[in-house]
Every structure is written in C-alpha cells, then in structure tokens.
PDB file of C-alpha atoms in Angstrom:
ATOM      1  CA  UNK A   1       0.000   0.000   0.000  1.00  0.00           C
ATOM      2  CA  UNK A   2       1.299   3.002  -1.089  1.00  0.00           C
ATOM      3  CA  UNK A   3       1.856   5.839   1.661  1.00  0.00           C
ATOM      4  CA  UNK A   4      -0.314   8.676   1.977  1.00  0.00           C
ATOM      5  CA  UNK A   5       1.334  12.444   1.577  1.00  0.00           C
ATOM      6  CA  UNK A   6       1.450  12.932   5.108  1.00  0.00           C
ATOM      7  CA  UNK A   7       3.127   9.548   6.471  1.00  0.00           C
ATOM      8  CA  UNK A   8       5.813  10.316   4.495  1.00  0.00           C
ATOM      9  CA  UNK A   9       5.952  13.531   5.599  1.00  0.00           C
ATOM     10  CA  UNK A  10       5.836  12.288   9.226  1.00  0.00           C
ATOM     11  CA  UNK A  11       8.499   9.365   8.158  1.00  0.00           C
ATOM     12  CA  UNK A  12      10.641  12.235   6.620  1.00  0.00           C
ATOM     13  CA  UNK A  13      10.856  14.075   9.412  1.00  0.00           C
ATOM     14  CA  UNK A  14      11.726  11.565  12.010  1.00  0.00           C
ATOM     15  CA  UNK A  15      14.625  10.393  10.150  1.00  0.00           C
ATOM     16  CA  UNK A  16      15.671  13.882   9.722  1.00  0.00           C
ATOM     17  CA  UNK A  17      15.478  14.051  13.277  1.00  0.00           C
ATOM     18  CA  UNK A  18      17.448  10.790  14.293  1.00  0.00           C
ATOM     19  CA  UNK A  19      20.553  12.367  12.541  1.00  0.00           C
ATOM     20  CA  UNK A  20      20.741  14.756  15.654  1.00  0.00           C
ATOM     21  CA  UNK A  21      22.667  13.989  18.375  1.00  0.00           C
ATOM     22  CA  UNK A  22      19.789  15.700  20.591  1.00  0.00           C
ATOM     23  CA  UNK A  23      17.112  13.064  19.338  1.00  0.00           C
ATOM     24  CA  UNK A  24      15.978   9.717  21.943  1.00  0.00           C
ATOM     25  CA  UNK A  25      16.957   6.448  21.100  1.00  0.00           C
ATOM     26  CA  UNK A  26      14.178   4.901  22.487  1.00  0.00           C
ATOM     27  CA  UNK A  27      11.594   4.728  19.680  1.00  0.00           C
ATOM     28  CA  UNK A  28       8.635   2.591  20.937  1.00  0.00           C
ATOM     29  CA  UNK A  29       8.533   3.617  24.385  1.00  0.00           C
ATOM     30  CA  UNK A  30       5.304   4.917  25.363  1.00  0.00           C
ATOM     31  CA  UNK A  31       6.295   9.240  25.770  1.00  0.00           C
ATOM     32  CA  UNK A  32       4.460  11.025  28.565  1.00  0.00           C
ATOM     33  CA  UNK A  33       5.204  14.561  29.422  1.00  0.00           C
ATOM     34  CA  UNK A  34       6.673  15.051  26.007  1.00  0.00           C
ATOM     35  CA  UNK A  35       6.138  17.326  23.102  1.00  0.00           C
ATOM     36  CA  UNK A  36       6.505  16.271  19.274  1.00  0.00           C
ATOM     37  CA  UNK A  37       7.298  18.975  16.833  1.00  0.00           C
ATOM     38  CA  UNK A  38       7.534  19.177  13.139  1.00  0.00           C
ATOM     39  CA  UNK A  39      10.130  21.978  12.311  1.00  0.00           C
ATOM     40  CA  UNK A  40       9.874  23.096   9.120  1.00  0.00           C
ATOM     41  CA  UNK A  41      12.601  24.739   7.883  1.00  0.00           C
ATOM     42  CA  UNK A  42      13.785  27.498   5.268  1.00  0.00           C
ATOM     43  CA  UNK A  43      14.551  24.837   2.445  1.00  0.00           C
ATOM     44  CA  UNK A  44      10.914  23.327   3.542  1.00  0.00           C
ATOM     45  CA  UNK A  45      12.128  20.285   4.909  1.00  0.00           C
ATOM     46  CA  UNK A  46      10.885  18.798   8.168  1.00  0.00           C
ATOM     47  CA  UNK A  47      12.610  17.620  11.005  1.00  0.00           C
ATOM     48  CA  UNK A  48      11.154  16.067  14.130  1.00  0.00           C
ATOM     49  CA  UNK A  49      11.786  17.368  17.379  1.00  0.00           C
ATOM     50  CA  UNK A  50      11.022  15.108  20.586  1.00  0.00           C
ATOM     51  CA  UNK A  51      11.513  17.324  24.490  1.00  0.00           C
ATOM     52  CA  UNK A  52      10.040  17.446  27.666  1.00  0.00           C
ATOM     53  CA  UNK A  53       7.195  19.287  27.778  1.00  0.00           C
ATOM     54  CA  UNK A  54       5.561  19.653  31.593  1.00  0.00           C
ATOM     55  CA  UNK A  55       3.123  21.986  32.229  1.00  0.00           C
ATOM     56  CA  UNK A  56       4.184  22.781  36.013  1.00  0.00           C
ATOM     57  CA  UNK A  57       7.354  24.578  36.308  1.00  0.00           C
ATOM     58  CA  UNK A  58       8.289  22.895  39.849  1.00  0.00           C
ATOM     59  CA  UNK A  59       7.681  19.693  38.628  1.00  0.00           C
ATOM     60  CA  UNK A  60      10.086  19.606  35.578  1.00  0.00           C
ATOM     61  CA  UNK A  61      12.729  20.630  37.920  1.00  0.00           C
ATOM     62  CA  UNK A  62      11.777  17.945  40.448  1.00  0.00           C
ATOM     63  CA  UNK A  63      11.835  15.406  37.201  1.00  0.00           C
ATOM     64  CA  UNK A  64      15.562  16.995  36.057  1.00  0.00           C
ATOM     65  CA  UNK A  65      16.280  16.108  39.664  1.00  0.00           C
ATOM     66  CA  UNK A  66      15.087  12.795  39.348  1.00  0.00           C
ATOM     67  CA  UNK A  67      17.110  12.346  35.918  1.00  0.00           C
ATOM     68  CA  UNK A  68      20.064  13.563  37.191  1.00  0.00           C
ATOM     69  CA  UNK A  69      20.254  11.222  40.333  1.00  0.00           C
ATOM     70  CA  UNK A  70      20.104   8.434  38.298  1.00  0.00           C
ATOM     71  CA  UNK A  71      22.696   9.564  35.714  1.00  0.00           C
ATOM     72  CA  UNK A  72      24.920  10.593  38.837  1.00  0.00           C
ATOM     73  CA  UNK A  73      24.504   6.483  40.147  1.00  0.00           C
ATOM     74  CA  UNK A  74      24.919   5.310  36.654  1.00  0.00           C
ATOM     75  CA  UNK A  75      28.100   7.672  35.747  1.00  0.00           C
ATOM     76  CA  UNK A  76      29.886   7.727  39.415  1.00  0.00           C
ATOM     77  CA  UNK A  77      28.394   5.345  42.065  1.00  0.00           C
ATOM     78  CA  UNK A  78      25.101   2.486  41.646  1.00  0.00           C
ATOM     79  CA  UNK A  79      21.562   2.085  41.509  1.00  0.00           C
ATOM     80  CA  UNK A  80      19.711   1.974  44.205  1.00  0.00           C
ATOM     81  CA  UNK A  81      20.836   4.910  46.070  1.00  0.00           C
ATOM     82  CA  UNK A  82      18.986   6.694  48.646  1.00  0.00           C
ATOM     83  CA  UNK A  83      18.024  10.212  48.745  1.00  0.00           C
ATOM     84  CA  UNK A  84      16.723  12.804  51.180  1.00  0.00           C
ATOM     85  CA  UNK A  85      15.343  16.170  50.075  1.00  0.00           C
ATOM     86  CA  UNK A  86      16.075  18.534  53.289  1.00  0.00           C
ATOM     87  CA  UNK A  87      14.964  21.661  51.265  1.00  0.00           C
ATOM     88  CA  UNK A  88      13.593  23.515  48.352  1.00  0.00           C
ATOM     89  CA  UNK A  89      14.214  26.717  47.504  1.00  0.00           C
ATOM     90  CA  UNK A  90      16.086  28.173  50.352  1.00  0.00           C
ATOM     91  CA  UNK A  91      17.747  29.489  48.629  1.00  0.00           C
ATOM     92  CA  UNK A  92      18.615  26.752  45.916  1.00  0.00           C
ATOM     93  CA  UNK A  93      16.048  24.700  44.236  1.00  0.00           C
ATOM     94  CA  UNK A  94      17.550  21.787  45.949  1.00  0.00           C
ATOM     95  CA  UNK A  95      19.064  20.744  49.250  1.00  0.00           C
ATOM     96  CA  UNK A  96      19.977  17.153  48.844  1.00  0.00           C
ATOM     97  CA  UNK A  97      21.880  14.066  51.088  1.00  0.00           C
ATOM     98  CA  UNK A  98      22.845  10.612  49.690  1.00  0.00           C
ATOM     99  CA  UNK A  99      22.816   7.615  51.728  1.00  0.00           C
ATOM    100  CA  UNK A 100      27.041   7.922  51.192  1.00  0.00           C
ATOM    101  CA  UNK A 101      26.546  10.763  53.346  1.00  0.00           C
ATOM    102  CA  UNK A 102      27.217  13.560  50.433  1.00  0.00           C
ATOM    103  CA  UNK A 103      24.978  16.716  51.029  1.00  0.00           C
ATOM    104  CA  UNK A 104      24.842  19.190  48.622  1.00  0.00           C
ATOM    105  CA  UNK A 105      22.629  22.068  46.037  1.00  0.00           C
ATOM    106  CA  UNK A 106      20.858  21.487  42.966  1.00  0.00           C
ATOM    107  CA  UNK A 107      20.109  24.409  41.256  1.00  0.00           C
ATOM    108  CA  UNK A 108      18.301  24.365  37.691  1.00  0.00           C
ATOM    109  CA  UNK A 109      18.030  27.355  35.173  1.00  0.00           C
ATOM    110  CA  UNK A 110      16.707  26.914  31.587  1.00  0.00           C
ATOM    111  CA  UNK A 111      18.929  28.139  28.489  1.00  0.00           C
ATOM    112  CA  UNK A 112      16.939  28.761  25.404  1.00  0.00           C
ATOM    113  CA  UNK A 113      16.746  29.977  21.889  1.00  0.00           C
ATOM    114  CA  UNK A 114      15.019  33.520  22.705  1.00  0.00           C
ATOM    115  CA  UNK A 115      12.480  35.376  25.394  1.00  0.00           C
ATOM    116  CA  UNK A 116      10.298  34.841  22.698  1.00  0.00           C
ATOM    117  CA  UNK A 117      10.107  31.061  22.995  1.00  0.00           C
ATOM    118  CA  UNK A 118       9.736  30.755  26.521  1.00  0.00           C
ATOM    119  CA  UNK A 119       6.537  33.236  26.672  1.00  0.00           C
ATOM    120  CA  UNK A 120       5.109  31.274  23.757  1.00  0.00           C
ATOM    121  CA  UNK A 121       5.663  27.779  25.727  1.00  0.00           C
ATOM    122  CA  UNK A 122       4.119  29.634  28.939  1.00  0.00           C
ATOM    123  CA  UNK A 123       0.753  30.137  26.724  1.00  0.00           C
ATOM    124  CA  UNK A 124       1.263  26.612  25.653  1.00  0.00           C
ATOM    125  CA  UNK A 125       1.153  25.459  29.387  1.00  0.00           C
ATOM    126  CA  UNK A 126      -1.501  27.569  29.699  1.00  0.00           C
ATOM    127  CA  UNK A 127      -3.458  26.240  27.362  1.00  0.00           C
ATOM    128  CA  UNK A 128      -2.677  22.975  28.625  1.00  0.00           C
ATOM    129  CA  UNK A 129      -3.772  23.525  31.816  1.00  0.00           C
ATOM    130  CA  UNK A 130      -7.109  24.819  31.189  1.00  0.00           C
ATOM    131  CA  UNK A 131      -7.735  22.150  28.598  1.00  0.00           C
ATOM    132  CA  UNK A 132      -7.713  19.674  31.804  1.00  0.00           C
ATOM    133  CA  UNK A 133     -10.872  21.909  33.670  1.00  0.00           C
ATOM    134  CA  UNK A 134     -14.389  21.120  32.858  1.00  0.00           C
ATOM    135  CA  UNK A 135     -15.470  24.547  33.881  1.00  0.00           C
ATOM    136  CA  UNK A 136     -13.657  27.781  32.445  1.00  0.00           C
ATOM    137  CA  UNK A 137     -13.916  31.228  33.206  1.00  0.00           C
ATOM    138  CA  UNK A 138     -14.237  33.422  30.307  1.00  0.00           C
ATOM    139  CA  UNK A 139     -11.869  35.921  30.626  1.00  0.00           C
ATOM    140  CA  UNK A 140      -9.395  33.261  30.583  1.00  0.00           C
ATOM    141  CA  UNK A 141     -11.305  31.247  27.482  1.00  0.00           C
ATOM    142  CA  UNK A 142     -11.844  35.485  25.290  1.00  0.00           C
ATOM    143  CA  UNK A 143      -7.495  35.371  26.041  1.00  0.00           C
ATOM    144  CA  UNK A 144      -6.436  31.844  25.211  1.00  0.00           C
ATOM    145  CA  UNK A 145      -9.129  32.487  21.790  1.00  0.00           C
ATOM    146  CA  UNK A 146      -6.632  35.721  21.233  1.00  0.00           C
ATOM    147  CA  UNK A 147      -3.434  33.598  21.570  1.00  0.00           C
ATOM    148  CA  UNK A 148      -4.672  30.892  19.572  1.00  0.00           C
ATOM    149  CA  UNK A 149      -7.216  31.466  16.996  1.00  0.00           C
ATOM    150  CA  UNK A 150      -9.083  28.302  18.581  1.00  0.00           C
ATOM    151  CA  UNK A 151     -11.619  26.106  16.686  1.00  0.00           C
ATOM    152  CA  UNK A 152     -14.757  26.110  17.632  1.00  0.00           C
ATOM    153  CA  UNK A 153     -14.373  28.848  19.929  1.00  0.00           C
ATOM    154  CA  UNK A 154     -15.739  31.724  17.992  1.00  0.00           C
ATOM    155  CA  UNK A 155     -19.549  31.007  18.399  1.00  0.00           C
ATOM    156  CA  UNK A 156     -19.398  30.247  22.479  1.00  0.00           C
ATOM    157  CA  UNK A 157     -17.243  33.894  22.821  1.00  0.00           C
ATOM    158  CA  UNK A 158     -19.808  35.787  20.389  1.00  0.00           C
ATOM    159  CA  UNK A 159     -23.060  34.460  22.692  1.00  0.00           C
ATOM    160  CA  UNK A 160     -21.373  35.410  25.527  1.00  0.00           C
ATOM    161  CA  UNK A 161     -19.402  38.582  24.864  1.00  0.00           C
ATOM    162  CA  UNK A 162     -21.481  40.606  26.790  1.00  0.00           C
ATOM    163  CA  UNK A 163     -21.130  38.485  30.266  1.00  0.00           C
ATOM    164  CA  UNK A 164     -18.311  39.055  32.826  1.00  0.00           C
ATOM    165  CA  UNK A 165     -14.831  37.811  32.401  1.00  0.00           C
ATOM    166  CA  UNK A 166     -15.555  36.165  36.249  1.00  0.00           C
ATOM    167  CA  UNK A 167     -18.263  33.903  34.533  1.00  0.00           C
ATOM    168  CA  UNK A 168     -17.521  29.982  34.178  1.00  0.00           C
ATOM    169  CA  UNK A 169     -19.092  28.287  31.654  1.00  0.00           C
ATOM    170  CA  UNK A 170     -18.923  24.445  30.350  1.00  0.00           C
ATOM    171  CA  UNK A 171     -15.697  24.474  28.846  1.00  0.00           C
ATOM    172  CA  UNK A 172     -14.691  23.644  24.997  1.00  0.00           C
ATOM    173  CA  UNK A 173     -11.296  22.674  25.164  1.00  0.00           C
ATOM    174  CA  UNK A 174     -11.800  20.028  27.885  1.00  0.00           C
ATOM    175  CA  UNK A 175      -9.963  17.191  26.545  1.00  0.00           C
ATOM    176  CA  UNK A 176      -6.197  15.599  26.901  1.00  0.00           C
ATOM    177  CA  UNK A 177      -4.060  18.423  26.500  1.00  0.00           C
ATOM    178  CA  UNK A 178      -1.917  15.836  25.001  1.00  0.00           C
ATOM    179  CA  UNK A 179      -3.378  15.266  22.040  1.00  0.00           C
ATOM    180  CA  UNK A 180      -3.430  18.942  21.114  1.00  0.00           C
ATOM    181  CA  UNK A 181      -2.197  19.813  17.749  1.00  0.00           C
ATOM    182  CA  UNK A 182      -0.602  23.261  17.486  1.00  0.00           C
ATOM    183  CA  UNK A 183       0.855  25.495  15.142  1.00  0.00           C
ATOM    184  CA  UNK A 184       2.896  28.713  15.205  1.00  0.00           C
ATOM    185  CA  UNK A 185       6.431  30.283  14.200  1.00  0.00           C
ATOM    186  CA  UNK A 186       9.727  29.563  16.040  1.00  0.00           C
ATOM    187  CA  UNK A 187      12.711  32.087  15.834  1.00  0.00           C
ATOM    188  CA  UNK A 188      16.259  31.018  15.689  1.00  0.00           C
ATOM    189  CA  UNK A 189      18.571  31.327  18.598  1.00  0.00           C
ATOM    190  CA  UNK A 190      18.830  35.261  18.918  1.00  0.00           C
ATOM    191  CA  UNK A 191      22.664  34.383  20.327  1.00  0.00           C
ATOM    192  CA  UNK A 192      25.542  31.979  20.156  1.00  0.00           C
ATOM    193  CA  UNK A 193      25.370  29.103  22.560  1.00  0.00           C
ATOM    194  CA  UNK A 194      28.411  29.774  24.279  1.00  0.00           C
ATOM    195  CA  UNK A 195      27.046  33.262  25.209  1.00  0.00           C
ATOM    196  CA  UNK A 196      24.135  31.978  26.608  1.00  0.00           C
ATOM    197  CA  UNK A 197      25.579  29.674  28.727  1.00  0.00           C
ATOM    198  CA  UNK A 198      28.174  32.446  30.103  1.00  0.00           C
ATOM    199  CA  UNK A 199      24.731  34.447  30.372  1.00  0.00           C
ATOM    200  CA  UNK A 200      22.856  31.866  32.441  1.00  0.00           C
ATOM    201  CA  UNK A 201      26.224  30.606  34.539  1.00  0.00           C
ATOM    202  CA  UNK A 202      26.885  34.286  35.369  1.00  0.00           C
ATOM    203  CA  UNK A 203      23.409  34.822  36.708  1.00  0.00           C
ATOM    204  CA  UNK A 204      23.060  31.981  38.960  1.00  0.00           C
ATOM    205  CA  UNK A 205      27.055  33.185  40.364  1.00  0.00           C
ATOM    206  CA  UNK A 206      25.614  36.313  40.973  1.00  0.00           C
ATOM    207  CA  UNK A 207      23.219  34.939  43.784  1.00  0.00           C
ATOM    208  CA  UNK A 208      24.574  36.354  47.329  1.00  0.00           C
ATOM    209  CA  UNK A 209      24.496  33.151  48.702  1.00  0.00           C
ATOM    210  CA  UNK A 210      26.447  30.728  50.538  1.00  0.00           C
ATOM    211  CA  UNK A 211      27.282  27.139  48.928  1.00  0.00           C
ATOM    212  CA  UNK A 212      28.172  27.927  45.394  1.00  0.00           C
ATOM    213  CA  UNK A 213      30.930  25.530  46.279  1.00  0.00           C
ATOM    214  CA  UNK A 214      28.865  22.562  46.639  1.00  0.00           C
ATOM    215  CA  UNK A 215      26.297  23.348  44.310  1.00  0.00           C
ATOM    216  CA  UNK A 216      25.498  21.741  40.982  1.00  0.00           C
ATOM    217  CA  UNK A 217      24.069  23.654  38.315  1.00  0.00           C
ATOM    218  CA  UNK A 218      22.241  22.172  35.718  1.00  0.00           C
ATOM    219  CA  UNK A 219      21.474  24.184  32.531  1.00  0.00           C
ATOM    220  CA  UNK A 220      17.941  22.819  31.302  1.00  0.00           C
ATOM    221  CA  UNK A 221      18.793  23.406  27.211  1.00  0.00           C
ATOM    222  CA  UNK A 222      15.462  23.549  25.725  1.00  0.00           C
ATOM    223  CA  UNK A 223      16.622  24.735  22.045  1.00  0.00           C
ATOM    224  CA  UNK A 224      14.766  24.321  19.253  1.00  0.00           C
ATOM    225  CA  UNK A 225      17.790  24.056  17.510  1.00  0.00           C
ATOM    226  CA  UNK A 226      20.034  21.825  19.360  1.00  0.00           C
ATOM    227  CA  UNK A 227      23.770  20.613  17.542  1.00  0.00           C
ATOM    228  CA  UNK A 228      26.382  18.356  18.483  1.00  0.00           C
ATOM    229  CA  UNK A 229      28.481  20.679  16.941  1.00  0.00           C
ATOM    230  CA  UNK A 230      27.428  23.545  18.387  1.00  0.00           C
ATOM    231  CA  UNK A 231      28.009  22.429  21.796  1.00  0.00           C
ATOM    232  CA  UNK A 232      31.278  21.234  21.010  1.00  0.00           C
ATOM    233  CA  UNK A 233      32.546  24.752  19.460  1.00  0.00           C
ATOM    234  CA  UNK A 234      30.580  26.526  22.590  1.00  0.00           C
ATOM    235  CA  UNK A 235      32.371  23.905  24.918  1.00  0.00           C
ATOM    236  CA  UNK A 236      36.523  24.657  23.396  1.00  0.00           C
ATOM    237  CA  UNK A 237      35.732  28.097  23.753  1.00  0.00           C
ATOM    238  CA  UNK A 238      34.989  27.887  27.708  1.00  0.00           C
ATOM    239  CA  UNK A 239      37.464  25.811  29.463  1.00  0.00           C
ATOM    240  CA  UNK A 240      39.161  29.128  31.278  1.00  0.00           C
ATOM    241  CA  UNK A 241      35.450  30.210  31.901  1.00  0.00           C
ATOM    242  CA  UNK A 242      33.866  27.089  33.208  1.00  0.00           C
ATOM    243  CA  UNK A 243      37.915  26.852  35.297  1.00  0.00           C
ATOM    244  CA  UNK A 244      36.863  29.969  37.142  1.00  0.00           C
ATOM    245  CA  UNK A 245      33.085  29.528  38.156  1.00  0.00           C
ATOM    246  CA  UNK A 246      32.356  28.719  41.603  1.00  0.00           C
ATOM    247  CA  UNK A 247      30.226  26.110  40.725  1.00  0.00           C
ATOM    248  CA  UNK A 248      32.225  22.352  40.641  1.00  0.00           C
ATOM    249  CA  UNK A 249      29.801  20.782  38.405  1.00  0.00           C
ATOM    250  CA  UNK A 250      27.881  22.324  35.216  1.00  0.00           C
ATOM    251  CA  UNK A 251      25.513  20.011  33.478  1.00  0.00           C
ATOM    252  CA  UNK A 252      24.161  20.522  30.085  1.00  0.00           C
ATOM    253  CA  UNK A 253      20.684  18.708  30.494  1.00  0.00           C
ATOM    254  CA  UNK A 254      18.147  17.746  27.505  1.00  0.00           C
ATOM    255  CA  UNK A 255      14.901  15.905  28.547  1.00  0.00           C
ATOM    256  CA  UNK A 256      13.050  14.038  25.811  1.00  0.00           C
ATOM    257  CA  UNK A 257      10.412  12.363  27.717  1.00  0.00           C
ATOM    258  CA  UNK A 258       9.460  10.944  31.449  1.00  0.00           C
ATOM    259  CA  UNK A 259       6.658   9.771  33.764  1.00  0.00           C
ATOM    260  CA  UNK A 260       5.703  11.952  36.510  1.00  0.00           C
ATOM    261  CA  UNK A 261       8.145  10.063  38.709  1.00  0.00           C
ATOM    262  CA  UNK A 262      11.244  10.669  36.829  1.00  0.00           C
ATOM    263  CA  UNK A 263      10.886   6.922  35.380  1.00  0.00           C
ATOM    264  CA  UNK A 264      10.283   5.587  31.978  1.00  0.00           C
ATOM    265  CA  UNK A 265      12.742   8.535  31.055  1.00  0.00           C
ATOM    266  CA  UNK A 266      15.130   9.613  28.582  1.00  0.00           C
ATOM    267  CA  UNK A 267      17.542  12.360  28.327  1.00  0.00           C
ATOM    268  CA  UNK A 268      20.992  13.279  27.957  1.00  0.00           C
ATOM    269  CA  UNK A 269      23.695  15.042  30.005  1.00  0.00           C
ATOM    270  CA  UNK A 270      26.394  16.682  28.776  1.00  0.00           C
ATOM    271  CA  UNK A 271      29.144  18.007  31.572  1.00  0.00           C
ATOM    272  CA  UNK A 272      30.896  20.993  30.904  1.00  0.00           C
ATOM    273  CA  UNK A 273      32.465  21.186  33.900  1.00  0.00           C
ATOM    274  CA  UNK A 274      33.256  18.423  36.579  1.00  0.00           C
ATOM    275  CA  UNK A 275      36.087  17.827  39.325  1.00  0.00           C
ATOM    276  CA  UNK A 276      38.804  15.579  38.623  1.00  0.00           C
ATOM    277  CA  UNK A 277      37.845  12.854  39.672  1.00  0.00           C
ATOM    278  CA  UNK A 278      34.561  12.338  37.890  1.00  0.00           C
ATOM    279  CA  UNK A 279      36.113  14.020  34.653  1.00  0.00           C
ATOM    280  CA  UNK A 280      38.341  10.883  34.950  1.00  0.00           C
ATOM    281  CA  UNK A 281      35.635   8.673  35.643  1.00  0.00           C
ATOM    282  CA  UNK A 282      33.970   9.650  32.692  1.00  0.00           C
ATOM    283  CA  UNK A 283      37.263   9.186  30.027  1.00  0.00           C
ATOM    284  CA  UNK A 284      37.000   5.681  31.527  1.00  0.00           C
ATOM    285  CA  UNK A 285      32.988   5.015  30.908  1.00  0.00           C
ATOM    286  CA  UNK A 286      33.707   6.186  27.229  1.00  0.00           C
ATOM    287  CA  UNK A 287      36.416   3.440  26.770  1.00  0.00           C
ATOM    288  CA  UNK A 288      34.267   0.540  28.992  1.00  0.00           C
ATOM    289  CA  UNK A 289      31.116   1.508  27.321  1.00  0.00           C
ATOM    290  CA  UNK A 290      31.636   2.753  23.814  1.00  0.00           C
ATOM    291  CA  UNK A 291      29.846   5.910  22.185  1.00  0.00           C
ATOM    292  CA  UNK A 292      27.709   5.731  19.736  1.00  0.00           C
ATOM    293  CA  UNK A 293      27.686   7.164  15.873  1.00  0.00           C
ATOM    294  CA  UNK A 294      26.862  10.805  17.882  1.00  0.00           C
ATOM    295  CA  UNK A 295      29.793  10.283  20.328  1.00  0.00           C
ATOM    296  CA  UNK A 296      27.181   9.816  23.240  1.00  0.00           C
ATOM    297  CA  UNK A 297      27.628   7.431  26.149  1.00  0.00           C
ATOM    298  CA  UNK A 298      24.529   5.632  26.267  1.00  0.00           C
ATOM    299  CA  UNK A 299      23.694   3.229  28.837  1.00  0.00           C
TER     300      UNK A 299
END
C-alpha cells in the first residue's frame, strides 16, 4: 500500500530528526510529558523534534532532579541509592543528602533559543492547563481564543461577549491536553550558545548566597535548535570560563520524555564542567562503554 502524503511527511521528518545527536533512542517507548514537533525549515524540509514538555514549572525541575540522580549512580556510584530532600528553595532549588553521606545544592536554570520562545511555551502550558478543567472562566477562554485562533471557539465567545470575564461556563477545550495539535512560528537562537551559557552561569554566580561551592548547576537546554556541533565549538571556547566559576559541576541537560516520577525517562547530560575525579571517571565510561555514531555514552 502506497503511503499517503502525510506519512511520508511524518516518516521524513523523524529520520531527519534521528541524525541529531539531541534526538531519543528509544523509539517505541510509550512518551508522557513530552512534546513532538515538526520543524519546518527554510529549504521546507521537516525535522522532528522530541523534548520534555511539563506543564508545572516545579515539577520539571523535580523530574531533572530525578534524571540527574540516576545519571549521577549510573556515571559515578550504583543504583539503588537513597536520597533525602532537606529543602527547596532556600535558597537553591535543591538541598539534597545521599545515603554515602554527600549533602549538597541542585540548582536548575533553563537556556533557550530567545524570550520569545519561553513566553510562547508559557501560553502553551496555559493552554494545557485549562484544557484539563471542565469549567472555564471566560476571561481566561476570550485570552487563550486571542493567543490561539481556537476552533470552535468563535460562536461560544460571540453568545457570551457581553457576560463578565468572572463567569464559568462548560468548557470547549476540555480534553487531553496531550493530544493537542498546534501550530505557530519559532525564531532562531537570537545568540551563540556559548554566550548563553556564560549568560545563564553568570546569573546563577551572581546569587549572594552561601554554597556555590557545593552546588550543581544544571542548565535545562530547551533549544529548538540543538547541535552536536554547536556544543562542542561553545564547549573549546569555555574551558578558562567554566575553570573559574564557583560552581564544581555544570551540566548541560536535555529531557526528551518521562513519567511523573522521573521513570520511563530519557535524556541526555552533557558536563561541561566536573572535578577531577569524575572528569576521569567519565574518560573511563567512554572506553568501557563505547559511544555511539553521535559520540554519546549511552547506557
């Protein structure tokens, strides 16, 4: 049977996308709290795009959390491990002991392609969110219409244009926010990589607070536009940079997909800066485990 227009499309784009470095490897694992895009570029050829797409900020930085515990036992000690959580935000977004006795920070800041993106993902969550309500109010149904040109919509805001924005009525878009198709414009990175990681590194240094010295920071890279290459040009021209910081470990995270528990998970972790020891450790995995046609240690 001959395919239809838009499976190849689909099938076009996928394998487009598996020739990124930043793509999952897992390919018939069921994806929750994920996001598929189709980006279509100038030449008008798709590529697919699979991240991590959670609608409540706290919990995709308890899931990054999650990830990165397990990458930490995988990379530098074993699974199980045992955690406690003393703390959250006070000041860092994490205060966290192993059962080895290690106590230390977790802080999390996102590093993406423009200001633009992230306040069109916030009206995605948005949109999201209120999807999952039977009742909406319709000040919040006449703005998510404005953002998003809804179907359906039009009709429902006309009859009831002359009621107040505090009134809840049965609500249209009630359905799994999942399932949502949506389409819009994406920009291109309005800097170079490098800078915005100097940018984000810089701001979290900048915190007047005690502990930078035993505090992980994990950059949450939610490009639309991610490149081995690029992060290997950003990462030669930062060695003296990353030397400096005050922080002793700087992650470069990308999340693909994960249940709310941090399991059934993929992502990737790219360290830009570690101590000694675990820079050592991880020469070692690369020889004991191999890399793959991307150069990634996959395990």
């Amino acid at each position: 049977m001959a395919k239809t227009p838009e499976a190849a499309f689909l099938e076009e784009a996928r394998e487009r996308g598996k020739q990124n470095a930043f793509s999952p490897i897992d390919e018939i694992a069921e994806r929750k709290n994920c996001k598929r895009m189709i980006v279509i570029g100038l030449d008008g050829k798709p590529t697919e795009r699979i991240r991590l797409s959670v609608n409540d900020p706290a919990h995709r930085e308890e899931l990054i959390l999650l990830h990165y515990l397990r990458h930490h036992a995988n990379a530098f000690g074993s699974l199980p491990i045992g955690v406690n959580i003393w703390d959250r935000d006070n000041p860092w977004d994490f205060d966290v002991e192993l059962n080895d006795e290690r106590r230390f920070f977790v802080e999390i800041t996102a590093v993406g392609d423009s200001k633009f993106q992230f306040e069109r993902e916030k009206r995605e969550e948005k949109l999201a969110n209120e999807s999952m309500k039977p009742k909406i109010r319709l000040g919040d149904l006449r703005k998510l219409h404005k953002m998003f040109s809804l179907y359906g919509v039009d009709d429902l805001i006309k009859r009831y244009a002359k009621e107040p924005a505090a009134m809840t009525v049965t609500n249209p878009l009630h359905s799994d926010p999942s399932k949502r198709l949506i389409h819009g414009q994406i920009l291109r990175p309005d800097a170079r990589l490098a800078d915005k990681i100097v940018a984000a590194v810089n701001l979290k240094a900048a915190k007047k607070h005690d502990g930078k010295e035993k505090t992980v920071l994990i950059l949450d890279y939610r490009t639309n536009f991610p490149t081995k290459e690029g992060l290997l040009e950003a990462m030669a021209e930062l060695p003296d940079y990353f030397a400096a910081s005050p922080f002793p470990e700087i992650w470069l995270y990308h999340g693909y997909f994960s249940d709310d528990d941090g399991n059934n998970a993929e992502f990737s972790f790219a360290p830009l800066k570690l101590p000694e020891a675990q820079a050592r450790r991880f020469e070692q995995l690369a020889v004991e485990r191999g890399v793959d046609e991307h150069g990634r240690i996959v395990w």
